[in-house]
Coordinates of C-alpha atoms in Angstrom, one line a residue:
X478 CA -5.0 14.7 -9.2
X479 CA -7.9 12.0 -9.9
X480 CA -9.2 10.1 -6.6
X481 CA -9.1 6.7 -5.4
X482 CA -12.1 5.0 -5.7
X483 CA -12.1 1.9 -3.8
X484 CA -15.3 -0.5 -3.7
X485 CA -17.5 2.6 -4.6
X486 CA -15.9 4.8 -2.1
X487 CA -14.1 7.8 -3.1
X488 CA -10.9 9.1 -1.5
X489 CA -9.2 12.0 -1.8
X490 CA -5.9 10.6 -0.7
X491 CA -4.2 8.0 -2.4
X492 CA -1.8 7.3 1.3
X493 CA -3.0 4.5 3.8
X494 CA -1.2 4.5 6.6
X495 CA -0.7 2.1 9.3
X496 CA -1.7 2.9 13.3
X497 CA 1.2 0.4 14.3
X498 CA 4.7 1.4 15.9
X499 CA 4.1 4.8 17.7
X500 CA 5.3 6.1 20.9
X501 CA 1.7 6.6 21.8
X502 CA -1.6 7.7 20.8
X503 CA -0.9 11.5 20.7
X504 CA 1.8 11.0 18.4
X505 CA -0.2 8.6 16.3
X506 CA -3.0 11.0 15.8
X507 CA -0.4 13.8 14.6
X508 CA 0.8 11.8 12.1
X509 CA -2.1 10.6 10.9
X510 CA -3.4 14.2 10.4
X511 CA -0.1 15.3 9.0
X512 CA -0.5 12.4 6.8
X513 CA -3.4 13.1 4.9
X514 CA -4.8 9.7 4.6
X515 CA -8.5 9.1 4.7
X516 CA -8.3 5.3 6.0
X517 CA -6.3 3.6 8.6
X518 CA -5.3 0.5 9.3
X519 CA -5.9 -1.4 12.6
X520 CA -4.9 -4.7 14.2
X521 CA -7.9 -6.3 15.2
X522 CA -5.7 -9.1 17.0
X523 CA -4.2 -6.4 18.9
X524 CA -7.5 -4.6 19.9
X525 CA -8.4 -7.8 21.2
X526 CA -5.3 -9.2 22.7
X527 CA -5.3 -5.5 24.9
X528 CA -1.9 -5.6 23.8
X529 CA 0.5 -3.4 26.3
X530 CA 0.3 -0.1 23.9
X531 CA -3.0 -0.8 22.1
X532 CA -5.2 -0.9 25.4
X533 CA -7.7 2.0 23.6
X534 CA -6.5 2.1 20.0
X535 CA -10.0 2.4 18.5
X536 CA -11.0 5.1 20.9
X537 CA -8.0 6.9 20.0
X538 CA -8.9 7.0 16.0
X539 CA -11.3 10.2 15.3
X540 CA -14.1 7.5 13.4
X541 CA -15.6 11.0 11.9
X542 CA -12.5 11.7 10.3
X543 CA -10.9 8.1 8.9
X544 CA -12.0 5.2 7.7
X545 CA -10.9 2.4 9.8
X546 CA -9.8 -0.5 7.8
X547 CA -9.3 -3.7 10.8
X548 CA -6.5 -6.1 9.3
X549 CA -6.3 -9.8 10.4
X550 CA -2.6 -9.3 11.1
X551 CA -1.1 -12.4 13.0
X552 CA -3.4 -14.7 11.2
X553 CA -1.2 -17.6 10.0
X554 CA -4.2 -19.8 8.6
X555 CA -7.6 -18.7 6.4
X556 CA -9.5 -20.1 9.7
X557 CA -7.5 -17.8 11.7
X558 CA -8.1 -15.1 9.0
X559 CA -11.6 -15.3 9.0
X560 CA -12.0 -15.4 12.7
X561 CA -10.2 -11.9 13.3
X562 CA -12.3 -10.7 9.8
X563 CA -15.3 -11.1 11.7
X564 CA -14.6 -10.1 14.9
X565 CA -13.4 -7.2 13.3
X566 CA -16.5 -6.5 11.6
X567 CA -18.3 -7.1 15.0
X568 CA -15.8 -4.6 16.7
X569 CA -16.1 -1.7 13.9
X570 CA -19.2 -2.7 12.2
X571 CA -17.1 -1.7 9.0
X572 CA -17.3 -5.1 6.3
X573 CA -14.1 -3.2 4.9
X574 CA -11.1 -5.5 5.7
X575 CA -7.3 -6.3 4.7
X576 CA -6.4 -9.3 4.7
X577 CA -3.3 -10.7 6.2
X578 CA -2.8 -14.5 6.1
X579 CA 1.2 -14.9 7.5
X580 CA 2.9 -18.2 8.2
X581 CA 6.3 -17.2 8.3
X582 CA 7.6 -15.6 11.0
X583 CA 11.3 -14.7 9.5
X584 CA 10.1 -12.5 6.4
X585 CA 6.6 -12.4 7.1
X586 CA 5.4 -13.3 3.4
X587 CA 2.1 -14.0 2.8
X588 CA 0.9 -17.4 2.1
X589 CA -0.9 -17.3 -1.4
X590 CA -3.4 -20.4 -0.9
X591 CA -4.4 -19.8 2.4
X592 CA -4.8 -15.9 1.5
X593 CA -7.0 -16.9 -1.9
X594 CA -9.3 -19.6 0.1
X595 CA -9.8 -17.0 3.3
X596 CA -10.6 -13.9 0.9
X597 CA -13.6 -16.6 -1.7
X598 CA -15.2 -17.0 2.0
X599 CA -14.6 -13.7 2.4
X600 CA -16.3 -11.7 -0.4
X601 CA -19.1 -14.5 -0.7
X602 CA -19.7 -13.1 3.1
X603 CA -19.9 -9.3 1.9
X604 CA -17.1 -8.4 3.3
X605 CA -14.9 -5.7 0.9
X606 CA -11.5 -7.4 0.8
X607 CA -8.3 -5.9 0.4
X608 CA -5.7 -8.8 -0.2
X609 CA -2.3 -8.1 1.1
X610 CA 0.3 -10.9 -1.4
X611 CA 3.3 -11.3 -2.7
X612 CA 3.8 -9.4 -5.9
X613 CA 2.3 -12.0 -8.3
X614 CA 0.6 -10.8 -10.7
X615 CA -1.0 -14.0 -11.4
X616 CA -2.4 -14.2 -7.7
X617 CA -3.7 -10.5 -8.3
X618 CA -5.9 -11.7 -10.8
X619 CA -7.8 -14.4 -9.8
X620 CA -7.9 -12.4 -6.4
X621 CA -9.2 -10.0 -8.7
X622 CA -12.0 -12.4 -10.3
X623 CA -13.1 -13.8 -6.6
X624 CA -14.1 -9.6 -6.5
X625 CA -11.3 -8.5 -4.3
X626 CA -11.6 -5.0 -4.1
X627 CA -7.9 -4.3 -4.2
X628 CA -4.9 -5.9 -4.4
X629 CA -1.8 -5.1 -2.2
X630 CA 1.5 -6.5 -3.8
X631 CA 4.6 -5.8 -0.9
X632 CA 7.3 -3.4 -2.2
X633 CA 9.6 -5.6 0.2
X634 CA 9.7 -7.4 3.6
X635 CA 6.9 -5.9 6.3
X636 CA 9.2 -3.4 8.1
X637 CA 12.8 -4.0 6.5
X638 CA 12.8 -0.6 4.5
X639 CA 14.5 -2.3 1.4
X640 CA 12.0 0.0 -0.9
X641 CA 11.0 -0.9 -4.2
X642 CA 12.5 -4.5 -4.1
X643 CA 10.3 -5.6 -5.9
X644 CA 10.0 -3.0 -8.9
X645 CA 10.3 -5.1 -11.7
X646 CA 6.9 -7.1 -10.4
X647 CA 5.1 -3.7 -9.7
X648 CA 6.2 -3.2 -13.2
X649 CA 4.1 -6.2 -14.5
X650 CA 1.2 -5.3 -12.1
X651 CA 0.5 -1.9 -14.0
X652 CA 1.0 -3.5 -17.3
X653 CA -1.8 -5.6 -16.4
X654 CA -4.0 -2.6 -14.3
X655 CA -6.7 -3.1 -17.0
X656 CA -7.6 -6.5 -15.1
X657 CA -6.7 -5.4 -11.7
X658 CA -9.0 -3.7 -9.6
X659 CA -7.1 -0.8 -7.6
X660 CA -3.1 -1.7 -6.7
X661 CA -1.8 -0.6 -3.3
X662 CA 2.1 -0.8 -2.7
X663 CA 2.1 -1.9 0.9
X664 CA 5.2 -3.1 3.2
X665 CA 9.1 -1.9 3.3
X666 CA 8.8 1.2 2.0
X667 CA 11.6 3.5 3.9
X668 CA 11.8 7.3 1.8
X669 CA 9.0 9.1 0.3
X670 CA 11.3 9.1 -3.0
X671 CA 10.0 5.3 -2.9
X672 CA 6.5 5.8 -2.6
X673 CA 6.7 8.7 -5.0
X674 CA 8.0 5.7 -7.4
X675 CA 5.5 3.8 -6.8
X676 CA 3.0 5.8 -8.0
X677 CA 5.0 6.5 -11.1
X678 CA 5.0 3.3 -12.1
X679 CA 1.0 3.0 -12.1
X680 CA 0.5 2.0 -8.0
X681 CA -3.1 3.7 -7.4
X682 CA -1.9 4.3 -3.9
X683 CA 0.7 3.1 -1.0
X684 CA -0.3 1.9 2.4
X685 CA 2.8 3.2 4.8
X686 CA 3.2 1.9 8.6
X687 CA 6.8 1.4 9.9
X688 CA 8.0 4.0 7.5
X689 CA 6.6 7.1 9.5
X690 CA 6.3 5.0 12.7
X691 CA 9.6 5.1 13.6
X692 CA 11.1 7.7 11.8
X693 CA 13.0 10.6 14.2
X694 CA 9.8 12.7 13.3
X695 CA 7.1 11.2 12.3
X696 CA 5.0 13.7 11.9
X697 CA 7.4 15.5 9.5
X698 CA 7.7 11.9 7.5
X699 CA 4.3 11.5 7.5
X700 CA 3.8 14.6 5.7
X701 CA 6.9 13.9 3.2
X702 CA 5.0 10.7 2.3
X703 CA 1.8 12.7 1.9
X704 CA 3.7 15.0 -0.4
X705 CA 5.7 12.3 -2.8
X706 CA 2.7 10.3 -2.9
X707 CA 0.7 13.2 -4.5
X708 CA 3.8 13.9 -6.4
X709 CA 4.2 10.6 -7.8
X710 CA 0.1 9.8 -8.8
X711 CA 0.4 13.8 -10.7
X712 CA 3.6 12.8 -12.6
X713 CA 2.3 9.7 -13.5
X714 CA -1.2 11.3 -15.2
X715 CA 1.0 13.4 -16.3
X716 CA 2.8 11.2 -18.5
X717 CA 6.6 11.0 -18.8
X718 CA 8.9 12.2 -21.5
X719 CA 10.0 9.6 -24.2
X720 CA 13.2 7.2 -22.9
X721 CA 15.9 7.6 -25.7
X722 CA 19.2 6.0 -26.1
X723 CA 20.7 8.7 -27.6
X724 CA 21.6 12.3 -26.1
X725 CA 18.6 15.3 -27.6
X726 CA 19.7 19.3 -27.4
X727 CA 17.4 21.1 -25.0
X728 CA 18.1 24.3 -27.9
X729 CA 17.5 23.9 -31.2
X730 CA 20.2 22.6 -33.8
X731 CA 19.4 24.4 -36.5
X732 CA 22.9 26.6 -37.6
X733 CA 25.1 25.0 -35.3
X734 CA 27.7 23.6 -37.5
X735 CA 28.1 20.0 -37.1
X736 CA 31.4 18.6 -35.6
X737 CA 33.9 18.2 -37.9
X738 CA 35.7 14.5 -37.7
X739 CA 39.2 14.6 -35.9
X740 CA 42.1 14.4 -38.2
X741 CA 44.3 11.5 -37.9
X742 CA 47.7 11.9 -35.6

């Protein structure tokens, strides 16, 4: 299986995963290792806020290990974006950063204007930007011409675990991977089988939070994902079969009589 290079950096794994959700740290850190994944995300706002179950959440990450990627979850504006981008930066010293900008508090979809003017500010600042959108594959490339260094279409709603919701969009998104830079399925992912379809479908990789987080073992999930992520990237370089609309014999036909047409009653 190739790797995932991502602004000049090469990983090994093609899962992100999310630090988000867990029971505490100890748990967290055995999924992550079960996981596989070479970069994690944190909430910056969270880190800052001292939020009741994040007091420590940067000390708790092995920094020799993963790459930590902060997010600007909870930003609802490009100000508010840009704030928490460079705070994290300040906090990490990383200039790696995904970018989150979320008005709506129902379904949690990102908003595409305030998302494109936070990530122009953004890159021009050196920071390498990894957009979190809608599946529009429109958005994804002028993201993609601002110098985004990824772009992360949702599968579905942050946390709902619909799955691939929005597969016919993904569809379009490889189509168009020649003008992409790398594509990360991120957000309501629930099975492995899902992730593993994701990468069939051309997804360089799948960022995975609530998925593992609050799964009855997480650890276990976290390596299922690990596995049907791998699976999916190796079937896809593999190439599949021809789709047919028609029936083809596994054994060859040659000698078998044909079928004789059925007499008339």
């Amino acid at each position: 299986m190739s790797a995932l290079v991502i602004a000049g950096q090469r990983l090994n794994s093609r899962l992100l995963v999310g630090t988000g959700k867990y029971r505490d740290f100890a748990l967290m850190r055995e999924a992550l290792e079960a996981s596989g994944a070479e970069v994690v995300t944190v909430s910056i706002r969270r880190v800052e806020a001292g939020a009741a179950g994040h007091q420590g959440l940067l000390e708790a990450l092995d920094w020799q290990r993963y790459r930590v990627l902060p997010n600007t979850a909870g930003a609802r504006t490009a100000a508010e974006a840009l704030r928490l981008a460079r705070l994290g930066r300040a906090l990490t010293g990383s200039d790696w950063v995904k970018l989150e900008v979320i008005p709506d508090p129902t379904y949690l979809l990102p908003d595409p204007l305030e998302t494109w003017r936070a990530a122009e500010i953004l890159v021009q600042e050196g920071f390498v930007v990894l957009p979190y959108i809608a599946p529009d594959p429109v958005l994804a490339q002028r993201l993609a011409r601002l110098g985004c260094a990824t772009v992360m279409p949702l599968a579905a709603p942050i946390g709902s675990g619909q799955g691939l919701r929005n597969r016919a969009m993904l569809e379009i998104f490889a189509q168009q991977r020649a003008h992409l830079p790398p594509i990360v399925v991120d957000a309501g992912l629930r099975w492995p089988s899902e992730a593993a379809g994701a990468m069939e479908l051309g997804a360089d990789a799948v960022l995975v939070n609530t998925a593992i987080a609050e799964a009855q073992n997480p650890v276990a999930m976290a390596a299922a994902f690990r596995l049907a992520v791998e699976a999916g990237r190796r079937a896809y370089e593999a190439g599949p079969m021809p789709e047919r609309p028609t029936a083809s014999p596994s054994s060859p036909a040659q000698g078998v009589p044909l079928p004789q047409p059925e007499m008339p009653l």
